[in-house]
Short mmCIF file of C-alpha atoms and ligand atoms in Angstrom, two decimals:
data_model
loop_
_atom_site.label_atom_id
_atom_site.label_comp_id
_atom_site.label_asym_id
_atom_site.label_seq_id
_atom_site.Cartn_x
_atom_site.Cartn_y
_atom_site.Cartn_z
CA MET A 1 18.97 8.08 4.19
CA HIS A 2 21.96 8.44 6.50
CA PRO A 3 25.43 9.52 5.35
CA ILE A 4 27.71 6.62 4.45
CA SER A 5 30.74 7.50 6.48
CA GLN A 6 33.05 4.52 5.96
CA PRO A 7 35.46 4.74 3.00
CA LEU A 8 33.87 3.25 -0.09
CA THR A 9 35.19 2.38 -3.54
CA VAL A 10 32.69 1.61 -6.30
CA PHE A 11 34.21 -0.31 -9.23
CA LEU A 12 31.77 0.40 -12.06
CA ILE A 13 32.30 -2.06 -14.92
CA GLY A 14 30.64 -0.69 -18.06
CA VAL A 15 30.94 2.95 -17.02
CA THR A 16 30.62 4.21 -20.61
CA GLY A 17 27.48 2.14 -21.33
CA ASP A 18 23.87 3.21 -21.78
CA LEU A 19 22.73 2.27 -18.27
CA SER A 20 25.67 3.98 -16.57
CA LYS A 21 25.02 7.15 -18.54
CA LYS A 22 21.23 7.10 -18.06
CA LYS A 23 21.02 6.03 -14.43
CA ILE A 24 24.05 4.95 -12.43
CA LEU A 25 26.32 8.01 -12.71
CA LYS A 26 23.35 10.31 -12.05
CA ALA A 27 22.36 8.30 -8.97
CA LEU A 28 25.90 8.42 -7.58
CA PHE A 29 26.10 12.19 -8.13
CA GLU A 30 22.70 12.70 -6.46
CA LEU A 31 23.80 10.68 -3.41
CA TYR A 32 26.98 12.73 -3.31
CA LYS A 33 25.12 16.06 -3.56
CA GLN A 34 22.83 15.00 -0.73
CA GLN A 35 25.97 14.23 1.32
CA ILE A 36 25.02 10.59 1.62
CA LEU A 37 28.25 9.64 -0.11
CA GLU A 38 30.98 11.58 1.60
CA ASN A 39 34.48 12.64 0.62
CA ASN A 40 35.93 9.23 1.34
CA PHE A 41 34.01 7.90 -1.68
CA THR A 42 35.90 6.78 -4.82
CA LEU A 43 34.52 5.70 -8.17
CA ILE A 44 36.75 3.66 -10.46
CA GLY A 45 35.12 3.43 -13.87
CA ILE A 46 36.09 0.51 -16.12
CA ALA A 47 35.54 -0.08 -19.86
CA ARG A 48 37.68 -0.74 -22.93
CA LYS A 49 37.60 2.81 -24.27
CA THR A 50 40.83 4.74 -23.71
CA PHE A 51 40.54 7.83 -21.51
CA SER A 52 43.07 9.89 -19.56
CA GLN A 53 41.83 10.67 -16.01
CA GLU A 54 40.95 14.19 -17.18
CA GLU A 55 39.07 12.91 -20.23
CA PHE A 56 37.14 10.49 -18.05
CA ARG A 57 36.08 13.27 -15.66
CA ASP A 58 35.00 15.33 -18.60
CA PHE A 59 32.99 12.38 -19.98
CA VAL A 60 31.18 12.09 -16.62
CA ARG A 61 30.60 15.84 -16.41
CA VAL A 62 29.04 15.92 -19.88
CA THR A 63 26.94 12.85 -19.01
CA LEU A 64 25.69 14.64 -15.89
CA ASN A 65 25.09 17.83 -17.87
CA THR A 66 26.96 19.88 -15.26
CA ASP A 67 29.01 23.08 -15.54
CA VAL A 68 32.74 22.95 -14.81
CA GLY A 69 32.26 25.65 -12.16
CA ASN A 70 29.50 23.82 -10.25
CA ALA A 71 30.75 23.42 -6.65
CA ASP A 72 29.18 19.96 -6.16
CA TRP A 73 30.73 18.79 -9.40
CA GLN A 74 34.16 20.13 -8.48
CA ALA A 75 34.13 18.16 -5.24
CA PHE A 76 32.60 15.02 -6.81
CA SER A 77 35.06 15.01 -9.73
CA GLN A 78 37.96 14.56 -7.30
CA SER A 79 36.55 11.10 -6.49
CA LEU A 80 36.47 9.88 -10.10
CA PHE A 81 39.08 7.62 -11.69
CA TYR A 82 39.26 5.35 -14.71
CA VAL A 83 40.99 2.11 -15.65
CA SER A 84 40.78 0.99 -19.26
CA GLY A 85 40.76 -2.69 -20.18
CA ASP A 86 38.90 -5.75 -21.39
CA VAL A 87 37.19 -7.36 -18.40
CA SER A 88 37.44 -10.81 -19.92
CA ASP A 89 41.23 -10.43 -19.49
CA GLN A 90 42.65 -11.15 -16.01
CA GLN A 91 45.34 -8.51 -16.61
CA THR A 92 42.65 -5.79 -16.43
CA PHE A 93 41.90 -6.80 -12.83
CA LYS A 94 45.63 -6.76 -11.99
CA ASN A 95 45.67 -3.20 -13.35
CA ILE A 96 42.57 -2.21 -11.37
CA ASN A 97 44.07 -3.64 -8.19
CA LYS A 98 47.41 -1.95 -8.76
CA PHE A 99 45.74 1.38 -9.46
CA HIS A 100 43.51 1.08 -6.41
CA ASN A 101 46.33 0.03 -4.08
CA GLY A 102 48.42 2.93 -5.36
CA ARG A 103 45.78 5.29 -3.96
CA LYS A 104 46.17 3.70 -0.51
CA THR A 105 42.42 3.81 0.27
CA CYS A 106 41.28 1.10 2.60
CA GLY A 107 37.60 0.35 3.14
CA ASN A 108 34.51 -1.16 1.57
CA HIS A 109 34.40 -2.32 -2.04
CA LEU A 110 31.36 -2.49 -4.31
CA TRP A 111 31.77 -4.21 -7.68
CA TYR A 112 28.96 -2.91 -9.87
CA VAL A 113 28.69 -5.03 -13.03
CA ALA A 114 26.78 -3.03 -15.66
CA THR A 115 28.18 -4.59 -18.79
CA LEU A 116 27.13 -7.30 -21.26
CA PRO A 117 25.56 -10.31 -19.47
CA SER A 118 27.79 -12.61 -21.55
CA LEU A 119 30.75 -11.19 -19.58
CA TYR A 120 29.38 -11.81 -16.06
CA THR A 121 31.04 -15.19 -15.59
CA GLU A 122 34.44 -13.96 -16.82
CA VAL A 123 34.22 -10.88 -14.60
CA VAL A 124 33.59 -12.81 -11.39
CA LYS A 125 36.19 -15.41 -12.32
CA ASN A 126 38.80 -12.68 -12.80
CA ILE A 127 37.79 -11.04 -9.51
CA ARG A 128 38.42 -14.42 -7.83
CA LEU A 129 41.71 -15.05 -9.61
CA GLU A 130 42.97 -11.69 -8.39
CA LYS A 131 41.54 -12.35 -4.88
CA LEU A 132 39.45 -9.17 -4.99
CA GLN A 133 36.28 -10.74 -3.55
CA ASP A 134 37.30 -9.72 -0.03
CA SER A 135 38.66 -6.43 1.24
CA SER A 136 41.14 -6.71 4.09
CA CYS A 137 39.59 -3.72 5.85
CA GLY A 138 35.86 -3.72 5.04
CA TRP A 139 33.15 -5.57 3.13
CA THR A 140 33.10 -6.46 -0.57
CA LYS A 141 29.82 -6.82 -2.48
CA LEU A 142 28.73 -7.58 -6.02
CA LEU A 143 25.93 -5.56 -7.61
CA LEU A 144 24.65 -7.18 -10.78
CA GLU A 145 22.27 -5.95 -13.48
CA LYS A 146 19.59 -8.19 -14.99
CA PRO A 147 19.19 -10.48 -16.94
CA PHE A 148 20.07 -13.39 -14.67
CA GLY A 149 20.17 -16.14 -17.26
CA THR A 150 17.87 -16.82 -20.20
CA ASP A 151 16.00 -19.78 -18.70
CA LEU A 152 15.91 -21.86 -15.52
CA GLU A 153 18.98 -23.89 -16.38
CA SER A 154 21.20 -20.93 -17.34
CA SER A 155 20.05 -18.97 -14.30
CA ARG A 156 21.03 -21.91 -12.03
CA GLN A 157 24.36 -22.14 -13.82
CA LEU A 158 25.00 -18.39 -13.38
CA ASN A 159 24.17 -18.60 -9.67
CA LYS A 160 26.55 -21.53 -9.30
CA GLU A 161 29.33 -19.54 -10.94
CA LEU A 162 28.69 -16.43 -8.85
CA LEU A 163 28.83 -18.54 -5.70
CA GLN A 164 32.29 -19.81 -6.58
CA THR A 165 33.53 -16.27 -5.94
CA PHE A 166 31.05 -14.54 -3.63
CA ARG A 167 28.79 -15.67 -0.79
CA GLU A 168 25.07 -15.22 -1.45
CA ASP A 169 24.92 -12.45 1.17
CA GLN A 170 27.52 -10.47 -0.82
CA ILE A 171 25.45 -10.56 -4.04
CA TYR A 172 22.82 -7.93 -4.87
CA ARG A 173 20.86 -8.65 -8.07
CA ILE A 174 19.01 -5.66 -9.46
CA ASP A 175 15.40 -5.55 -10.57
CA HIS A 176 14.89 -1.81 -10.43
CA PHE A 177 11.09 -2.17 -10.39
CA LEU A 178 11.34 -3.47 -6.82
CA ALA A 179 12.98 -0.17 -5.84
CA LYS A 180 10.21 1.96 -7.32
CA GLU A 181 8.40 4.00 -4.72
CA THR A 182 4.90 2.59 -5.32
CA VAL A 183 6.14 -1.01 -5.29
CA GLN A 184 7.80 -0.43 -1.92
CA ASN A 185 4.68 1.39 -0.82
CA LEU A 186 2.70 -1.81 -1.37
CA LEU A 187 4.15 -3.11 1.89
CA ALA A 188 2.96 -0.07 3.82
CA PHE A 189 -0.36 0.20 2.01
CA ARG A 190 -1.27 -3.46 2.46
CA PHE A 191 0.05 -4.22 5.90
CA ALA A 192 -0.37 -0.87 7.67
CA ASN A 193 -4.05 -0.43 6.70
CA GLY A 194 -6.55 -2.79 8.27
CA LEU A 195 -9.14 -1.69 5.71
CA PHE A 196 -7.26 -3.07 2.72
CA GLU A 197 -5.44 -6.01 4.29
CA THR A 198 -8.73 -7.57 5.40
CA MET A 199 -10.10 -7.20 1.86
CA TRP A 200 -6.97 -8.60 0.15
CA ASN A 201 -8.36 -12.04 -0.74
CA ALA A 202 -10.62 -14.05 -3.02
CA LYS A 203 -13.69 -13.26 -0.93
CA HIS A 204 -13.52 -9.57 -1.86
CA ILE A 205 -11.39 -9.35 -4.99
CA ASP A 206 -12.78 -10.22 -8.41
CA ASN A 207 -9.60 -10.02 -10.49
CA ILE A 208 -6.14 -8.51 -10.53
CA GLN A 209 -4.44 -6.91 -13.49
CA ILE A 210 -0.97 -5.66 -14.27
CA THR A 211 -0.41 -3.47 -17.30
CA ALA A 212 3.26 -2.69 -17.95
CA THR A 213 3.48 -1.21 -21.42
CA GLU A 214 5.85 1.01 -23.34
CA THR A 215 5.37 3.30 -26.32
CA MET A 216 9.01 3.04 -27.33
CA GLY A 217 10.32 0.39 -29.68
CA ILE A 218 13.63 -1.41 -29.42
CA GLY A 219 15.84 1.64 -30.03
CA GLU A 220 19.37 0.56 -30.83
CA ARG A 221 19.11 -2.78 -29.03
CA ALA A 222 18.11 -4.85 -32.08
CA ALA A 223 20.69 -7.62 -31.68
CA PHE A 224 19.95 -8.03 -27.97
CA TYR A 225 16.16 -7.74 -28.25
CA ASP A 226 15.68 -10.03 -31.22
CA GLN A 227 17.36 -12.83 -29.27
CA THR A 228 15.60 -12.01 -26.01
CA GLY A 229 11.98 -10.96 -26.64
CA ALA A 230 9.38 -9.48 -24.30
CA THR A 231 8.99 -12.59 -22.11
CA ARG A 232 12.62 -12.76 -21.02
CA ASP A 233 13.43 -9.04 -21.21
CA TYR A 234 10.59 -7.71 -19.08
CA PHE A 235 7.88 -10.19 -18.14
CA GLN A 236 10.01 -12.76 -16.28
CA ASN A 237 11.51 -10.10 -14.05
CA HIS A 238 9.68 -6.76 -13.68
CA VAL A 239 6.11 -8.04 -14.09
CA LEU A 240 6.57 -11.08 -11.84
CA GLN A 241 8.35 -9.12 -9.10
CA MET A 242 5.50 -6.56 -9.05
CA LEU A 243 3.00 -9.40 -8.90
CA ALA A 244 4.81 -11.21 -6.09
CA THR A 245 4.92 -8.01 -3.99
CA THR A 246 1.20 -7.42 -4.57
CA LEU A 247 -0.01 -10.90 -3.70
CA MET A 248 2.47 -12.31 -1.18
CA GLU A 249 1.38 -13.33 2.31
CA GLU A 250 2.26 -11.07 5.23
CA PRO A 251 5.95 -11.37 6.16
CA GLU A 252 6.54 -12.41 9.76
CA HIS A 253 8.59 -9.28 10.35
CA LEU A 254 9.94 -6.32 8.47
CA SER A 255 13.20 -7.90 7.42
CA ALA A 256 14.72 -8.66 4.03
CA GLU A 257 14.74 -12.37 4.81
CA ALA A 258 11.04 -12.46 5.71
CA VAL A 259 9.91 -10.31 2.74
CA ARG A 260 12.01 -12.28 0.23
CA LEU A 261 10.65 -15.56 1.60
CA LYS A 262 7.03 -14.45 1.07
CA ARG A 263 7.78 -13.13 -2.44
CA ARG A 264 9.33 -16.40 -3.55
CA GLN A 265 6.62 -18.54 -1.89
CA LEU A 266 4.08 -16.61 -3.90
CA LEU A 267 6.00 -17.23 -7.12
CA SER A 268 6.24 -20.93 -6.35
CA ASN A 269 2.41 -21.11 -6.04
CA LEU A 270 1.76 -19.23 -9.26
CA HIS A 271 0.52 -21.14 -12.35
CA ILE A 272 -0.47 -20.19 -15.85
CA THR A 273 -4.18 -20.87 -16.31
CA GLU A 274 -5.05 -23.71 -18.66
CA LYS A 275 -8.37 -23.88 -20.51
CA ASN A 276 -9.38 -26.74 -22.78
CA GLY A 277 -5.81 -28.01 -22.65
CA ARG A 278 -4.41 -24.64 -23.79
CA LEU A 279 -2.22 -22.36 -21.69
CA GLN A 280 -3.76 -18.90 -21.44
CA ALA A 281 -0.79 -17.01 -22.89
CA PHE A 282 -0.69 -14.92 -26.04
CA PHE A 283 2.16 -13.20 -27.85
CA GLY A 284 2.26 -10.30 -30.29
CA GLN A 285 4.67 -8.46 -32.55
CA TYR A 286 4.09 -4.80 -33.50
CA GLU A 287 3.38 -3.62 -37.01
CA SER A 288 3.59 0.00 -38.14
CA GLY A 289 1.09 2.43 -36.67
CA THR A 290 0.73 5.78 -34.93
CA ILE A 291 1.63 6.63 -31.35
CA ASN A 292 0.79 10.03 -29.91
CA ASP A 293 0.23 11.34 -33.44
CA SER A 294 3.68 10.22 -34.65
CA PRO A 295 4.21 7.39 -37.12
CA ALA A 296 5.91 4.32 -35.65
CA ALA A 297 7.65 1.66 -37.76
CA GLY A 298 6.82 -2.02 -37.42
CA TYR A 299 9.21 -4.38 -35.61
CA LYS A 300 10.44 -5.99 -38.84
CA GLN A 301 11.21 -2.55 -40.28
CA GLU A 302 13.45 -1.64 -37.32
CA ALA A 303 17.17 -1.43 -38.15
CA ASN A 304 18.94 -4.82 -38.02
CA ILE A 305 15.79 -6.90 -37.47
CA PRO A 306 15.41 -9.68 -40.04
CA GLY A 307 12.15 -9.72 -42.02
CA SER A 308 11.60 -13.31 -40.88
CA SER A 309 11.84 -12.53 -37.14
CA ILE A 310 9.23 -14.21 -34.93
CA THR A 311 10.41 -12.52 -31.73
CA GLU A 312 7.50 -11.51 -29.49
CA THR A 313 7.34 -7.83 -28.52
CA ALA A 314 4.23 -8.23 -26.36
CA ILE A 315 2.81 -10.86 -24.06
CA ALA A 316 -0.44 -11.34 -22.13
CA VAL A 317 -1.00 -14.14 -19.63
CA GLU A 318 -3.78 -15.28 -17.32
CA CYS A 319 -2.54 -16.97 -14.18
CA GLU A 320 -3.72 -17.99 -10.75
CA VAL A 321 -2.26 -18.56 -7.31
CA ASP A 322 -2.80 -21.91 -5.70
CA SER A 323 -3.40 -20.69 -2.14
CA GLU A 324 -6.28 -20.34 0.26
CA ARG A 325 -6.15 -16.56 -0.07
CA TRP A 326 -6.21 -16.38 -3.87
CA ARG A 327 -7.80 -19.56 -5.24
CA GLY A 328 -10.34 -18.62 -7.95
CA VAL A 329 -9.08 -15.07 -8.58
CA PRO A 330 -7.93 -14.61 -12.19
CA ILE A 331 -4.77 -12.57 -12.63
CA TYR A 332 -4.21 -10.88 -15.96
CA LEU A 333 -0.77 -9.64 -16.97
CA ARG A 334 0.17 -7.73 -20.11
CA HIS A 335 3.37 -6.16 -21.32
CA GLY A 336 4.46 -4.87 -24.70
CA LYS A 337 6.46 -2.40 -26.70
CA ARG A 338 4.93 0.25 -28.99
CA MET A 339 1.63 0.05 -27.16
CA ARG A 340 -0.99 2.77 -26.61
CA GLN A 341 0.52 4.21 -23.43
CA ALA A 342 3.81 4.08 -21.54
CA VAL A 343 2.44 3.06 -18.17
CA SER A 344 2.92 0.48 -15.44
CA GLU A 345 0.13 -0.11 -13.00
CA ILE A 346 -1.29 -2.78 -10.76
CA THR A 347 -5.07 -2.83 -10.64
CA ILE A 348 -7.23 -4.57 -8.07
CA VAL A 349 -10.86 -4.97 -9.12
CA PHE A 350 -13.13 -5.61 -6.15
CA LYS A 351 -16.27 -7.72 -6.25
CA GLU A 352 -19.54 -5.90 -6.68
CA PRO A 353 -21.86 -5.74 -3.65
CA LYS A 354 -24.44 -8.54 -3.51
CA ASN A 355 -27.18 -5.96 -3.05
CA GLN A 356 -27.86 -4.57 -6.51
CA MET A 357 -30.66 -2.12 -5.61
CA PHE A 358 -29.05 0.65 -7.65
CA SER A 359 -29.41 -1.41 -10.81
CA GLU A 360 -33.06 -0.32 -10.68
CA LEU A 361 -31.83 3.14 -11.71
CA GLY A 362 -30.57 1.70 -14.99
CA GLY A 363 -27.02 2.18 -16.21
CA THR A 364 -24.02 0.42 -14.77
CA GLN A 365 -22.58 0.31 -11.33
CA PRO A 366 -18.82 0.00 -11.86
CA PRO A 367 -16.86 -2.07 -9.35
CA ASN A 368 -14.48 -0.47 -6.88
CA VAL A 369 -11.05 -0.35 -8.43
CA LEU A 370 -7.75 0.27 -6.68
CA THR A 371 -4.83 1.24 -8.88
CA LEU A 372 -1.22 1.38 -7.83
CA ARG A 373 0.52 3.44 -10.48
CA ILE A 374 4.19 2.50 -10.68
CA GLN A 375 5.11 4.88 -13.49
CA PRO A 376 4.84 7.54 -14.72
CA ASN A 377 3.41 9.90 -12.09
CA GLU A 378 3.32 7.45 -9.25
CA GLY A 379 0.29 7.26 -7.04
CA ILE A 380 -2.47 5.21 -5.49
CA ILE A 381 -5.98 5.74 -6.83
CA PHE A 382 -9.20 4.29 -5.45
CA ARG A 383 -12.37 4.55 -7.51
CA PHE A 384 -15.69 4.25 -5.72
CA ASN A 385 -19.35 5.08 -6.27
CA VAL A 386 -21.15 7.99 -4.60
CA LYS A 387 -24.45 9.76 -5.04
CA LYS A 388 -24.33 12.35 -7.77
CA PRO A 389 -25.14 15.75 -6.19
CA GLY A 390 -28.63 16.83 -7.15
CA LEU A 391 -32.28 16.09 -6.62
CA LYS A 392 -32.17 12.56 -8.05
CA LEU A 393 -30.62 9.50 -6.42
CA ASP A 394 -28.11 8.77 -9.18
CA LEU A 395 -24.67 7.22 -8.88
CA GLN A 396 -21.32 8.48 -10.08
CA THR A 397 -17.84 6.98 -9.82
CA VAL A 398 -15.19 9.24 -8.29
CA PRO A 399 -11.47 8.81 -7.59
CA MET A 400 -9.67 9.29 -4.32
CA GLN A 401 -6.00 9.74 -5.12
CA PHE A 402 -2.63 9.93 -3.45
CA CYS A 403 -0.28 11.29 -6.14
CA TYR A 404 3.38 11.81 -5.38
CA ASN A 405 3.78 14.48 -8.04
CA SER A 406 1.07 16.71 -6.59
CA ASN A 407 3.39 17.31 -3.69
CA GLN A 408 6.36 19.53 -4.61
CA ASP A 409 8.51 18.04 -1.90
CA SER A 410 7.26 14.48 -2.28
CA GLY A 411 10.60 12.98 -1.24
CA LEU A 412 10.40 10.60 -4.19
CA VAL A 413 13.72 8.78 -4.55
CA GLU A 414 14.91 7.57 -7.95
CA ALA A 415 15.10 3.75 -8.03
CA TYR A 416 18.84 3.63 -8.75
CA GLU A 417 19.63 5.91 -5.79
CA LYS A 418 17.61 3.61 -3.56
CA LEU A 419 19.31 0.50 -4.97
CA LEU A 420 22.81 1.90 -4.51
CA TYR A 421 22.00 3.12 -1.02
CA ASP A 422 20.46 -0.22 0.01
CA ALA A 423 23.33 -2.28 -1.41
CA ILE A 424 25.89 -0.09 0.36
CA SER A 425 23.88 -0.21 3.60
CA SER A 426 23.49 -4.03 3.37
CA ASP A 427 19.69 -4.07 3.01
CA PRO A 428 18.70 -6.66 0.36
CA MET A 429 14.91 -6.38 0.91
CA PHE A 430 14.24 -4.92 -2.54
CA PHE A 431 16.64 -7.17 -4.45
CA PRO A 432 15.55 -10.58 -5.77
CA GLU A 433 17.66 -13.45 -4.47
CA ALA A 434 18.97 -16.50 -6.37
CA VAL A 435 16.18 -18.89 -5.34
CA GLY A 436 13.49 -16.26 -5.94
CA ILE A 437 14.79 -15.69 -9.46
CA GLU A 438 14.80 -19.43 -10.08
CA GLU A 439 11.12 -19.56 -8.99
CA SER A 440 10.26 -16.90 -11.56
CA TRP A 441 12.08 -18.85 -14.30
CA LYS A 442 10.15 -21.99 -13.29
CA PHE A 443 6.90 -20.09 -13.84
CA VAL A 444 8.11 -18.82 -17.22
CA GLU A 445 9.42 -22.19 -18.51
CA PRO A 446 6.07 -23.26 -20.10
CA LEU A 447 5.98 -19.92 -21.93
CA LEU A 448 9.51 -20.47 -23.25
CA ARG A 449 8.39 -23.89 -24.52
CA LEU A 450 5.48 -22.24 -26.40
CA LEU A 451 7.90 -19.73 -27.94
CA LYS A 452 10.15 -22.57 -29.10
CA GLY A 453 7.25 -24.57 -30.57
CA PRO A 454 7.57 -25.52 -34.26
CA THR A 455 4.44 -23.60 -35.26
CA PHE A 456 4.94 -20.56 -33.02
CA MET A 457 4.08 -17.24 -34.66
CA PRO A 458 3.36 -14.01 -32.73
CA GLU A 459 0.12 -12.26 -33.68
CA PRO A 460 0.59 -8.89 -35.36
CA TYR A 461 -0.69 -5.78 -33.58
CA THR A 462 -0.75 -2.18 -34.70
CA ALA A 463 1.76 0.12 -33.00
CA GLY A 464 -0.24 2.39 -30.71
CA SER A 465 -2.86 -0.25 -29.84
CA TRP A 466 -3.23 -2.37 -26.70
CA GLY A 467 -1.88 -5.44 -28.49
CA PRO A 468 -3.51 -8.16 -30.62
CA SER A 469 -7.19 -9.02 -30.22
CA SER A 470 -6.28 -12.20 -28.32
CA PHE A 471 -5.16 -9.98 -25.41
CA ASP A 472 -8.79 -8.90 -24.98
CA GLU A 473 -10.14 -12.40 -25.54
CA LEU A 474 -7.89 -13.62 -22.72
CA LEU A 475 -10.24 -12.09 -20.16
CA GLN A 476 -13.25 -14.05 -18.96
CA LYS A 477 -16.56 -12.93 -20.47
CA ASP A 478 -17.69 -10.62 -17.64
CA LYS A 479 -14.31 -8.86 -17.32
CA THR A 480 -12.39 -6.20 -19.25
CA TRP A 481 -8.97 -4.63 -18.98
CA ILE A 482 -9.13 -1.50 -16.83
CA GLU A 483 -7.63 1.15 -19.09
CA PRO A 484 -4.99 3.38 -17.45
CA ASN A 485 -6.65 6.76 -17.03
CA PRO A 486 -4.40 9.69 -18.02
CA ASP A 487 -6.45 12.11 -15.89
CA LEU A 488 -5.69 10.24 -12.68
CA CYS A 489 -2.37 11.32 -11.20
CA GLN A 490 -1.98 13.08 -14.58
CA ILE A 491 -0.02 10.78 -16.84
CA ILE A 492 2.38 12.77 -18.99
CA TYR A 493 2.84 11.03 -22.31
CA GLU A 494 6.34 9.98 -23.30
CA THR A 495 7.51 11.17 -26.70
CA THR A 496 8.41 8.28 -28.96
N1 LIG B 1 20.37 0.14 -20.80
C1 LIG B 1 19.34 -0.08 -20.02
O1 LIG B 1 18.35 0.67 -20.00
C2 LIG B 1 19.33 -1.26 -19.09
C3 LIG B 1 18.21 -1.45 -18.23
C4 LIG B 1 18.23 -2.51 -17.31
C5 LIG B 1 19.31 -3.37 -17.28
N2 LIG B 1 20.36 -3.19 -18.15
C6 LIG B 1 21.48 -4.12 -18.07
O2 LIG B 1 22.67 -3.40 -17.77
C7 LIG B 1 23.79 -4.01 -18.41
C8 LIG B 1 24.49 -2.97 -19.29
O3 LIG B 1 23.59 -2.54 -20.30
P1 LIG B 1 23.88 -1.28 -21.22
O4 LIG B 1 22.61 -1.01 -21.96
O5 LIG B 1 24.49 -0.16 -20.44
O6 LIG B 1 24.98 -1.88 -22.24
P2 LIG B 1 25.92 -1.09 -23.23
O7 LIG B 1 25.40 0.27 -23.53
O8 LIG B 1 26.22 -2.01 -24.35
O9 LIG B 1 27.26 -0.87 -22.37
C9 LIG B 1 28.18 -1.90 -22.13
C10 LIG B 1 29.33 -1.34 -21.31
O10 LIG B 1 30.26 -2.39 -21.08
C11 LIG B 1 31.54 -2.04 -21.64
N3 LIG B 1 32.13 -3.25 -22.19
C12 LIG B 1 31.65 -4.05 -23.17
N4 LIG B 1 32.48 -5.08 -23.40
C13 LIG B 1 33.51 -4.93 -22.53
C14 LIG B 1 34.68 -5.66 -22.27
N5 LIG B 1 34.96 -6.79 -22.93
N6 LIG B 1 35.52 -5.20 -21.32
C15 LIG B 1 35.26 -4.07 -20.64
N7 LIG B 1 34.15 -3.35 -20.82
C16 LIG B 1 33.29 -3.76 -21.77
C17 LIG B 1 31.22 -1.00 -22.71
O11 LIG B 1 32.29 -0.12 -22.93
P3 LIG B 1 33.44 -0.37 -24.05
O12 LIG B 1 32.73 -0.77 -25.30
O13 LIG B 1 34.18 0.92 -24.10
O14 LIG B 1 34.28 -1.46 -23.52
C18 LIG B 1 30.10 -0.24 -22.01
O15 LIG B 1 30.66 0.63 -21.05
C19 LIG B 1 23.22 -5.20 -19.19
O16 LIG B 1 23.28 -6.32 -18.39
C20 LIG B 1 21.76 -4.82 -19.39
O17 LIG B 1 20.94 -5.95 -19.54
C21 LIG B 1 20.39 -2.15 -19.03
#
């Protein structure tokens, strides 16, 4: 990453919120400490809470868990300012503009919208009314957190509204999974290694799986989650973006435009498998259980969740890609809350060799499996069969691993640092674009119709399991889910 030398003001709407505290403020401080953001950087935090400038700096310092005397903090704190106000009120933007102009800084402007999605339209409208969508002496961009709509229609409507204020090339929509190191590494791994790229097709691959599960429940997000559910909250965005990056065709060149094109073409060729007139999609809702030896309450026992809720907290889908490369390869996707492990990984199961001479030895000959671990403990793991050392000609399966965490100085960059850096540097490669997001909603639409069906009821599953039994039945007879292996790249369990 190169230092960003031009003057930059980040307007962070929702600076007191959960995401700002967990990720955004930390990422900005990291970039500052690494001298990527320089002294001509300004952060203007915006929320309704009342703070004096000193109180705001102290709020950020406590959030960053930093001592007053820390030299980096002392320098960084000079760049921090706060404007209080309701962003649905145009007056707030007049106040922001007045405050900013009073500081006489001229340069690039980044509007980072990390507040309630219901406010997005009002925010961009007020930016337009105050003519803040262009800076007279630099660029202006909009950085927007997911979700981008709740279905195809609302996502189109949101895009239409954003485009009344900003040009598409000014808008950066965040799906932070695309900025995760292993997801980016897919490009290098696939297209810089002849060995794997030539095998990346239906001739050599038996099935593809994505497991993206969490051990945590809904925390304090009951109102949001009960209206949203697993399909919209996680599956439509994170799971599909990982899938598109894994299966897309080779981009013509290493540019954002070419990579985004291939991702969205893949999504447009993706279909949910149908068997005997039934879509292969199953939904679950967690009941009480035990996770990592701690008791976990059921979904309906969570605070502020009605006992009659039929919101799905887990989803499993079989799908297929209608393309020469992938026709006939089943793709299995599963996501859920309060599941056995907190892990996200993409698993490629290769076909077994035609020659089965080792079956004469008895026992099984497991297929080659390639796992791209997205989190935690990122890495790439390839499992293959070798001769067991000894006098007999027996087989054993061994892993070959590239684990980021085994390297002290792995250079691993936190996703939010990467996203901020890329947005500031005008590189949209790892951001989904409007049409790409619409493609993912098109794929999800049949699932939303199932969820709205008059007889819809999610199947119960025990907290700490891998979901309801239908998730296992989803797989064709000769296939099983490849369980994430805690010993590979050493998964550290999350506490619940
Ligand atoms: N939290 C996560 O882990 C996470 C992960 C991925 C994406 N996201 C997305 O990030 C966005 C923010 O989520 P969050 O969890 O941080 O939400 P949150 O904790 O509810 O924070 C909302 C922020 O917006 C401010 N706000 C609310 N209404 C406002 C108004 N009318 N005018 C001005 N400020 C207002 C709040 O401060 P005041 O109440 O003081 O005004 C607060 O700073 C959402 O789009 C969410 O989907 C969140």
